[in-house]
mmCIF file with all atom_site columns, C-alpha atoms in Angstrom:
data_model
loop_
_atom_site.group_PDB
_atom_site.id
_atom_site.type_symbol
_atom_site.label_atom_id
_atom_site.label_alt_id
_atom_site.label_comp_id
_atom_site.label_asym_id
_atom_site.label_entity_id
_atom_site.label_seq_id
_atom_site.pdbx_PDB_ins_code
_atom_site.Cartn_x
_atom_site.Cartn_y
_atom_site.Cartn_z
_atom_site.occupancy
_atom_site.B_iso_or_equiv
_atom_site.pdbx_formal_charge
_atom_site.auth_seq_id
_atom_site.auth_comp_id
_atom_site.auth_asym_id
_atom_site.auth_atom_id
_atom_site.pdbx_PDB_model_num
ATOM 1   C CA . UNK A 1 1   ? -200.293 -162.686 155.463 1.00 38.00 ? 4   UNK A CA 1
ATOM 2   C CA . UNK A 1 2   ? -197.936 -165.557 155.056 1.00 39.00 ? 5   UNK A CA 1
ATOM 3   C CA . UNK A 1 3   ? -195.670 -166.787 157.829 1.00 40.00 ? 6   UNK A CA 1
ATOM 4   C CA . UNK A 1 4   ? -192.315 -168.387 157.413 1.00 42.00 ? 7   UNK A CA 1
ATOM 5   C CA . UNK A 1 5   ? -189.885 -170.325 159.512 1.00 42.00 ? 8   UNK A CA 1
ATOM 6   C CA . UNK A 1 6   ? -186.158 -169.923 159.548 1.00 45.00 ? 9   UNK A CA 1
ATOM 7   C CA . UNK A 1 7   ? -183.618 -172.088 161.251 1.00 43.00 ? 10  UNK A CA 1
ATOM 8   C CA . UNK A 1 8   ? -180.768 -174.499 161.003 1.00 44.00 ? 11  UNK A CA 1
ATOM 9   C CA . UNK A 1 9   ? -179.951 -178.044 161.852 1.00 44.00 ? 12  UNK A CA 1
ATOM 10  C CA . UNK A 1 10  ? -176.787 -179.888 162.651 1.00 44.00 ? 13  UNK A CA 1
ATOM 11  C CA . UNK A 1 11  ? -175.378 -183.281 163.412 1.00 48.00 ? 14  UNK A CA 1
ATOM 12  C CA . UNK A 1 12  ? -173.233 -183.897 166.437 1.00 51.00 ? 15  UNK A CA 1
ATOM 13  C CA . UNK A 1 13  ? -172.062 -187.466 166.460 1.00 58.00 ? 16  UNK A CA 1
ATOM 14  C CA . UNK A 1 14  ? -175.197 -189.549 166.221 1.00 63.00 ? 17  UNK A CA 1
ATOM 15  C CA . UNK A 1 15  ? -177.412 -186.796 167.669 1.00 61.00 ? 18  UNK A CA 1
ATOM 16  C CA . UNK A 1 16  ? -179.431 -184.540 165.426 1.00 61.00 ? 19  UNK A CA 1
ATOM 17  C CA . UNK A 1 17  ? -180.731 -181.214 166.578 1.00 56.00 ? 20  UNK A CA 1
ATOM 18  C CA . UNK A 1 18  ? -182.328 -178.193 165.012 1.00 55.00 ? 21  UNK A CA 1
ATOM 19  C CA . UNK A 1 19  ? -183.262 -174.643 165.776 1.00 51.00 ? 22  UNK A CA 1
ATOM 20  C CA . UNK A 1 20  ? -186.187 -172.817 164.262 1.00 51.00 ? 23  UNK A CA 1
ATOM 21  C CA . UNK A 1 21  ? -187.552 -169.334 164.705 1.00 55.00 ? 24  UNK A CA 1
ATOM 22  C CA . UNK A 1 22  ? -190.964 -168.114 163.639 1.00 57.00 ? 25  UNK A CA 1
ATOM 23  C CA . UNK A 1 23  ? -190.679 -164.834 161.722 1.00 57.00 ? 26  UNK A CA 1
ATOM 24  C CA . UNK A 1 24  ? -193.689 -162.951 160.463 1.00 62.00 ? 27  UNK A CA 1
ATOM 25  C CA . UNK A 1 25  ? -193.364 -162.008 156.831 1.00 73.00 ? 28  UNK A CA 1
ATOM 26  C CA . UNK A 1 26  ? -194.179 -158.368 157.525 1.00 82.00 ? 29  UNK A CA 1
ATOM 27  C CA . UNK A 1 27  ? -191.519 -158.141 160.219 1.00 88.00 ? 30  UNK A CA 1
ATOM 28  C CA . UNK A 1 28  ? -189.497 -154.935 160.089 1.00 91.00 ? 31  UNK A CA 1
ATOM 29  C CA . UNK A 1 29  ? -186.401 -155.437 162.180 1.00 94.00 ? 32  UNK A CA 1
ATOM 30  C CA . UNK A 1 30  ? -184.898 -152.693 164.310 1.00 96.00 ? 33  UNK A CA 1
ATOM 31  C CA . UNK A 1 31  ? -181.826 -152.313 166.473 1.00 97.00 ? 34  UNK A CA 1
ATOM 32  C CA . UNK A 1 32  ? -182.349 -152.371 170.233 1.00 98.00 ? 35  UNK A CA 1
ATOM 33  C CA . UNK A 1 33  ? -179.794 -151.732 172.983 1.00 97.00 ? 36  UNK A CA 1
ATOM 34  C CA . UNK A 1 34  ? -179.239 -153.565 176.268 1.00 97.00 ? 37  UNK A CA 1
ATOM 35  C CA . UNK A 1 35  ? -180.362 -151.570 179.333 1.00 98.00 ? 38  UNK A CA 1
ATOM 36  C CA . UNK A 1 36  ? -178.627 -153.444 182.141 1.00 97.00 ? 39  UNK A CA 1
ATOM 37  C CA . UNK A 1 37  ? -179.214 -150.757 184.793 1.00 98.00 ? 40  UNK A CA 1
ATOM 38  C CA . UNK A 1 38  ? -182.860 -150.307 183.713 1.00 97.00 ? 41  UNK A CA 1
ATOM 39  C CA . UNK A 1 39  ? -182.705 -146.514 183.501 1.00 98.00 ? 42  UNK A CA 1
ATOM 40  C CA . UNK A 1 40  ? -184.351 -146.344 180.063 1.00 97.00 ? 43  UNK A CA 1
ATOM 41  C CA . UNK A 1 41  ? -181.082 -145.738 178.214 1.00 98.00 ? 44  UNK A CA 1
ATOM 42  C CA . UNK A 1 42  ? -179.125 -148.484 176.500 1.00 97.00 ? 45  UNK A CA 1
ATOM 43  C CA . UNK A 1 43  ? -175.519 -149.363 175.777 1.00 96.00 ? 46  UNK A CA 1
ATOM 44  C CA . UNK A 1 44  ? -174.478 -148.687 172.168 1.00 95.00 ? 47  UNK A CA 1
ATOM 45  C CA . UNK A 1 45  ? -171.967 -151.550 172.290 1.00 95.00 ? 48  UNK A CA 1
ATOM 46  C CA . UNK A 1 46  ? -174.613 -154.151 173.260 1.00 96.00 ? 49  UNK A CA 1
ATOM 47  C CA . UNK A 1 47  ? -177.220 -154.244 170.551 1.00 96.00 ? 50  UNK A CA 1
ATOM 48  C CA . UNK A 1 48  ? -179.711 -156.722 169.144 1.00 96.00 ? 51  UNK A CA 1
ATOM 49  C CA . UNK A 1 49  ? -181.605 -156.690 165.867 1.00 96.00 ? 52  UNK A CA 1
ATOM 50  C CA . UNK A 1 50  ? -185.152 -157.956 166.234 1.00 96.00 ? 53  UNK A CA 1
ATOM 51  C CA . UNK A 1 51  ? -188.708 -157.404 165.011 1.00 95.00 ? 54  UNK A CA 1
ATOM 52  C CA . UNK A 1 52  ? -189.995 -156.691 168.513 1.00 95.00 ? 55  UNK A CA 1
ATOM 53  C CA . UNK A 1 53  ? -188.437 -155.042 171.530 1.00 96.00 ? 56  UNK A CA 1
ATOM 54  C CA . UNK A 1 54  ? -186.609 -157.770 173.493 1.00 96.00 ? 57  UNK A CA 1
ATOM 55  C CA . UNK A 1 55  ? -186.920 -157.827 177.288 1.00 97.00 ? 58  UNK A CA 1
ATOM 56  C CA . UNK A 1 56  ? -184.120 -155.800 178.871 1.00 97.00 ? 59  UNK A CA 1
ATOM 57  C CA . UNK A 1 57  ? -183.548 -153.702 175.740 1.00 98.00 ? 60  UNK A CA 1
ATOM 58  C CA . UNK A 1 58  ? -184.501 -150.143 174.742 1.00 98.00 ? 61  UNK A CA 1
ATOM 59  C CA . UNK A 1 59  ? -184.422 -148.068 171.568 1.00 97.00 ? 62  UNK A CA 1
ATOM 60  C CA . UNK A 1 60  ? -182.149 -145.331 173.001 1.00 97.00 ? 63  UNK A CA 1
ATOM 61  C CA . UNK A 1 61  ? -178.398 -146.049 172.885 1.00 97.00 ? 64  UNK A CA 1
ATOM 62  C CA . UNK A 1 62  ? -177.073 -142.942 174.659 1.00 97.00 ? 65  UNK A CA 1
ATOM 63  C CA . UNK A 1 63  ? -176.176 -144.390 178.092 1.00 98.00 ? 66  UNK A CA 1
ATOM 64  C CA . UNK A 1 64  ? -172.492 -143.794 178.867 1.00 97.00 ? 67  UNK A CA 1
ATOM 65  C CA . UNK A 1 65  ? -172.507 -146.120 181.902 1.00 97.00 ? 68  UNK A CA 1
ATOM 66  C CA . UNK A 1 66  ? -175.069 -148.902 181.682 1.00 97.00 ? 69  UNK A CA 1
ATOM 67  C CA . UNK A 1 67  ? -174.024 -150.331 185.045 1.00 97.00 ? 70  UNK A CA 1
ATOM 68  C CA . UNK A 1 68  ? -175.215 -147.277 187.023 1.00 98.00 ? 71  UNK A CA 1
ATOM 69  C CA . UNK A 1 69  ? -178.810 -146.052 186.746 1.00 98.00 ? 72  UNK A CA 1
ATOM 70  C CA . UNK A 1 70  ? -177.811 -142.653 188.183 1.00 97.00 ? 73  UNK A CA 1
ATOM 71  C CA . UNK A 1 71  ? -175.640 -141.971 185.114 1.00 98.00 ? 74  UNK A CA 1
ATOM 72  C CA . UNK A 1 72  ? -177.605 -141.322 181.910 1.00 98.00 ? 75  UNK A CA 1
ATOM 73  C CA . UNK A 1 73  ? -178.480 -138.439 179.583 1.00 98.00 ? 76  UNK A CA 1
ATOM 74  C CA . UNK A 1 74  ? -181.361 -137.285 181.821 1.00 97.00 ? 77  UNK A CA 1
ATOM 75  C CA . UNK A 1 75  ? -179.231 -137.057 184.983 1.00 97.00 ? 78  UNK A CA 1
ATOM 76  C CA . UNK A 1 76  ? -178.308 -133.776 186.616 1.00 97.00 ? 79  UNK A CA 1
ATOM 77  C CA . UNK A 1 77  ? -174.580 -133.130 186.878 1.00 96.00 ? 80  UNK A CA 1
ATOM 78  C CA . UNK A 1 78  ? -173.288 -133.372 190.459 1.00 96.00 ? 81  UNK A CA 1
ATOM 79  C CA . UNK A 1 79  ? -169.829 -132.724 191.904 1.00 95.00 ? 82  UNK A CA 1
ATOM 80  C CA . UNK A 1 80  ? -168.134 -136.126 191.643 1.00 94.00 ? 83  UNK A CA 1
ATOM 81  C CA . UNK A 1 81  ? -165.536 -136.015 188.820 1.00 92.00 ? 84  UNK A CA 1
ATOM 82  C CA . UNK A 1 82  ? -167.892 -138.128 186.644 1.00 96.00 ? 85  UNK A CA 1
ATOM 83  C CA . UNK A 1 83  ? -169.841 -137.284 183.486 1.00 97.00 ? 86  UNK A CA 1
ATOM 84  C CA . UNK A 1 84  ? -173.257 -137.885 185.072 1.00 98.00 ? 87  UNK A CA 1
ATOM 85  C CA . UNK A 1 85  ? -175.326 -136.762 182.074 1.00 98.00 ? 88  UNK A CA 1
ATOM 86  C CA . UNK A 1 86  ? -173.328 -138.445 179.273 1.00 97.00 ? 89  UNK A CA 1
ATOM 87  C CA . UNK A 1 87  ? -172.444 -135.243 177.387 1.00 97.00 ? 90  UNK A CA 1
ATOM 88  C CA . UNK A 1 88  ? -168.647 -135.791 177.513 1.00 96.00 ? 91  UNK A CA 1
ATOM 89  C CA . UNK A 1 89  ? -168.156 -132.990 180.092 1.00 95.00 ? 92  UNK A CA 1
ATOM 90  C CA . UNK A 1 90  ? -167.356 -133.612 183.751 1.00 94.00 ? 93  UNK A CA 1
ATOM 91  C CA . UNK A 1 91  ? -168.977 -131.489 186.478 1.00 94.00 ? 94  UNK A CA 1
ATOM 92  C CA . UNK A 1 92  ? -169.960 -128.800 183.958 1.00 94.00 ? 95  UNK A CA 1
ATOM 93  C CA . UNK A 1 93  ? -172.198 -125.970 185.068 1.00 94.00 ? 96  UNK A CA 1
ATOM 94  C CA . UNK A 1 94  ? -171.081 -126.263 188.687 1.00 96.00 ? 97  UNK A CA 1
ATOM 95  C CA . UNK A 1 95  ? -169.265 -123.607 190.706 1.00 95.00 ? 98  UNK A CA 1
ATOM 96  C CA . UNK A 1 96  ? -165.531 -124.320 190.731 1.00 94.00 ? 99  UNK A CA 1
ATOM 97  C CA . UNK A 1 97  ? -163.501 -123.257 193.755 1.00 96.00 ? 100 UNK A CA 1
ATOM 98  C CA . UNK A 1 98  ? -159.745 -122.710 193.918 1.00 98.00 ? 101 UNK A CA 1
ATOM 99  C CA . UNK A 1 99  ? -158.429 -124.187 197.155 1.00 98.00 ? 102 UNK A CA 1
ATOM 100 C CA . UNK A 1 100 ? -154.910 -123.861 198.543 1.00 98.00 ? 103 UNK A CA 1
ATOM 101 C CA . UNK A 1 101 ? -152.841 -126.316 200.564 1.00 98.00 ? 104 UNK A CA 1
ATOM 102 C CA . UNK A 1 102 ? -152.722 -125.367 204.255 1.00 98.00 ? 105 UNK A CA 1
ATOM 103 C CA . UNK A 1 103 ? -149.790 -127.483 205.460 1.00 97.00 ? 106 UNK A CA 1
ATOM 104 C CA . UNK A 1 104 ? -149.505 -125.823 208.879 1.00 97.00 ? 107 UNK A CA 1
ATOM 105 C CA . UNK A 1 105 ? -153.276 -125.744 209.575 1.00 97.00 ? 108 UNK A CA 1
ATOM 106 C CA . UNK A 1 106 ? -153.429 -122.007 210.331 1.00 97.00 ? 109 UNK A CA 1
ATOM 107 C CA . UNK A 1 107 ? -156.312 -121.418 207.857 1.00 97.00 ? 110 UNK A CA 1
ATOM 108 C CA . UNK A 1 108 ? -154.037 -119.638 205.376 1.00 98.00 ? 111 UNK A CA 1
ATOM 109 C CA . UNK A 1 109 ? -152.807 -121.482 202.284 1.00 97.00 ? 112 UNK A CA 1
ATOM 110 C CA . UNK A 1 110 ? -149.849 -121.522 199.940 1.00 97.00 ? 113 UNK A CA 1
ATOM 111 C CA . UNK A 1 111 ? -150.595 -119.613 196.715 1.00 97.00 ? 114 UNK A CA 1
ATOM 112 C CA . UNK A 1 112 ? -148.337 -121.949 194.731 1.00 97.00 ? 115 UNK A CA 1
ATOM 113 C CA . UNK A 1 113 ? -150.061 -125.188 195.802 1.00 97.00 ? 116 UNK A CA 1
ATOM 114 C CA . UNK A 1 114 ? -153.705 -125.280 194.762 1.00 97.00 ? 117 UNK A CA 1
ATOM 115 C CA . UNK A 1 115 ? -156.457 -127.372 193.203 1.00 96.00 ? 118 UNK A CA 1
ATOM 116 C CA . UNK A 1 116 ? -159.685 -126.460 191.422 1.00 94.00 ? 119 UNK A CA 1
ATOM 117 C CA . UNK A 1 117 ? -162.720 -128.353 192.647 1.00 94.00 ? 120 UNK A CA 1
ATOM 118 C CA . UNK A 1 118 ? -166.489 -128.137 192.728 1.00 94.00 ? 121 UNK A CA 1
ATOM 119 C CA . UNK A 1 119 ? -166.219 -129.005 196.436 1.00 94.00 ? 122 UNK A CA 1
ATOM 120 C CA . UNK A 1 120 ? -166.016 -125.900 198.588 1.00 95.00 ? 123 UNK A CA 1
ATOM 121 C CA . UNK A 1 121 ? -164.424 -127.680 201.555 1.00 95.00 ? 124 UNK A CA 1
ATOM 122 C CA . UNK A 1 122 ? -161.655 -130.267 201.380 1.00 96.00 ? 125 UNK A CA 1
ATOM 123 C CA . UNK A 1 123 ? -159.587 -131.291 204.407 1.00 97.00 ? 126 UNK A CA 1
ATOM 124 C CA . UNK A 1 124 ? -156.109 -129.748 204.281 1.00 97.00 ? 127 UNK A CA 1
ATOM 125 C CA . UNK A 1 125 ? -157.166 -126.985 201.880 1.00 98.00 ? 128 UNK A CA 1
ATOM 126 C CA . UNK A 1 126 ? -158.441 -123.425 202.394 1.00 98.00 ? 129 UNK A CA 1
ATOM 127 C CA . UNK A 1 127 ? -159.757 -120.673 200.145 1.00 97.00 ? 130 UNK A CA 1
ATOM 128 C CA . UNK A 1 128 ? -157.210 -118.106 201.414 1.00 97.00 ? 131 UNK A CA 1
ATOM 129 C CA . UNK A 1 129 ? -153.845 -118.089 199.617 1.00 97.00 ? 132 UNK A CA 1
ATOM 130 C CA . UNK A 1 130 ? -152.016 -115.434 201.628 1.00 97.00 ? 133 UNK A CA 1
ATOM 131 C CA . UNK A 1 131 ? -149.704 -117.531 203.837 1.00 97.00 ? 134 UNK A CA 1
ATOM 132 C CA . UNK A 1 132 ? -146.082 -116.526 203.240 1.00 96.00 ? 135 UNK A CA 1
ATOM 133 C CA . UNK A 1 133 ? -144.680 -119.527 205.153 1.00 96.00 ? 136 UNK A CA 1
ATOM 134 C CA . UNK A 1 134 ? -147.104 -122.430 205.094 1.00 96.00 ? 137 UNK A CA 1
ATOM 135 C CA . UNK A 1 135 ? -144.764 -124.644 207.101 1.00 96.00 ? 138 UNK A CA 1
ATOM 136 C CA . UNK A 1 136 ? -144.847 -122.382 210.174 1.00 96.00 ? 139 UNK A CA 1
ATOM 137 C CA . UNK A 1 137 ? -148.134 -121.946 212.035 1.00 96.00 ? 140 UNK A CA 1
ATOM 138 C CA . UNK A 1 138 ? -146.795 -118.777 213.726 1.00 94.00 ? 141 UNK A CA 1
ATOM 139 C CA . UNK A 1 139 ? -146.341 -117.008 210.360 1.00 95.00 ? 142 UNK A CA 1
ATOM 140 C CA . UNK A 1 140 ? -149.515 -115.912 208.557 1.00 96.00 ? 143 UNK A CA 1
ATOM 141 C CA . UNK A 1 141 ? -151.481 -112.725 207.797 1.00 96.00 ? 144 UNK A CA 1
ATOM 142 C CA . UNK A 1 142 ? -153.181 -112.736 211.227 1.00 95.00 ? 145 UNK A CA 1
ATOM 143 C CA . UNK A 1 143 ? -149.952 -113.208 213.209 1.00 94.00 ? 146 UNK A CA 1
ATOM 144 C CA . UNK A 1 144 ? -148.677 -110.515 215.521 1.00 91.00 ? 147 UNK A CA 1
ATOM 145 C CA . UNK A 1 145 ? -145.364 -109.086 214.414 1.00 91.00 ? 148 UNK A CA 1
ATOM 146 C CA . UNK A 1 146 ? -142.552 -109.855 216.836 1.00 89.00 ? 149 UNK A CA 1
ATOM 147 C CA . UNK A 1 147 ? -139.010 -108.585 216.983 1.00 89.00 ? 150 UNK A CA 1
ATOM 148 C CA . UNK A 1 148 ? -137.240 -111.385 215.166 1.00 90.00 ? 151 UNK A CA 1
ATOM 149 C CA . UNK A 1 149 ? -136.000 -109.918 211.864 1.00 89.00 ? 152 UNK A CA 1
ATOM 150 C CA . UNK A 1 150 ? -138.732 -111.837 210.031 1.00 89.00 ? 153 UNK A CA 1
ATOM 151 C CA . UNK A 1 151 ? -142.026 -110.881 208.372 1.00 93.00 ? 154 UNK A CA 1
ATOM 152 C CA . UNK A 1 152 ? -144.411 -112.683 210.769 1.00 93.00 ? 155 UNK A CA 1
ATOM 153 C CA . UNK A 1 153 ? -147.668 -111.269 209.312 1.00 95.00 ? 156 UNK A CA 1
ATOM 154 C CA . UNK A 1 154 ? -146.899 -111.662 205.595 1.00 95.00 ? 157 UNK A CA 1
ATOM 155 C CA . UNK A 1 155 ? -147.191 -107.972 204.698 1.00 94.00 ? 158 UNK A CA 1
ATOM 156 C CA . UNK A 1 156 ? -143.677 -107.762 203.212 1.00 93.00 ? 159 UNK A CA 1
ATOM 157 C CA . UNK A 1 157 ? -142.454 -105.526 206.083 1.00 91.00 ? 160 UNK A CA 1
ATOM 158 C CA . UNK A 1 158 ? -140.122 -106.914 208.728 1.00 89.00 ? 161 UNK A CA 1
ATOM 159 C CA . UNK A 1 159 ? -140.660 -106.026 212.390 1.00 85.00 ? 162 UNK A CA 1
ATOM 160 C CA . UNK A 1 160 ? -142.944 -103.046 211.641 1.00 85.00 ? 163 UNK A CA 1
ATOM 161 C CA . UNK A 1 161 ? -144.600 -101.001 214.403 1.00 81.00 ? 164 UNK A CA 1
ATOM 162 C CA . UNK A 1 162 ? -142.151 -102.240 216.992 1.00 72.00 ? 165 UNK A CA 1
ATOM 163 C CA . UNK A 1 163 ? -140.125 -100.089 219.315 1.00 71.00 ? 166 UNK A CA 1
ATOM 164 C CA . UNK A 1 164 ? -136.421 -100.681 219.081 1.00 64.00 ? 167 UNK A CA 1
ATOM 165 C CA . UNK A 1 165 ? -134.039 -99.955  221.900 1.00 70.00 ? 168 UNK A CA 1
ATOM 166 C CA . UNK A 1 166 ? -130.378 -99.551  221.584 1.00 74.00 ? 169 UNK A CA 1
ATOM 167 C CA . UNK A 1 167 ? -128.617 -101.211 224.416 1.00 78.00 ? 170 UNK A CA 1
ATOM 168 C CA . UNK A 1 168 ? -125.165 -100.088 225.470 1.00 78.00 ? 171 UNK A CA 1
#
């Protein structure tokens, strides 16, 4: 086995300097990837070609966020609007809930104002979309109908089951 040296030299003013690197003749170089977060997965955009694995590098380049050890191809997807497992899908495989804005805080939401989320509870949102007037806390499906020429309980009937008197 024969060894060789490679390097370069340069002149800077009156100073001379050189750089040499010992390379074994039977060296087979490979590409390695920086693993900044030390999770065992490297960053495809930060590579190094070397004969031996450099410190801080790995052979796997599939990390999609090399600054966070919790995000890598082996991670389990959690509800956080992030691709935790580097498969280009966000929050996949999780239960998605449709939640409705509850502007009047009566626990009934507006069917026209909703979000889809893997979180089951979000402040200001409810899972019930049956409020017919989400700006009035006195109007919702559990309200008691009152004589006011308005549908208080959201059943599409105005002033039902009320006794009307004719006054003379």
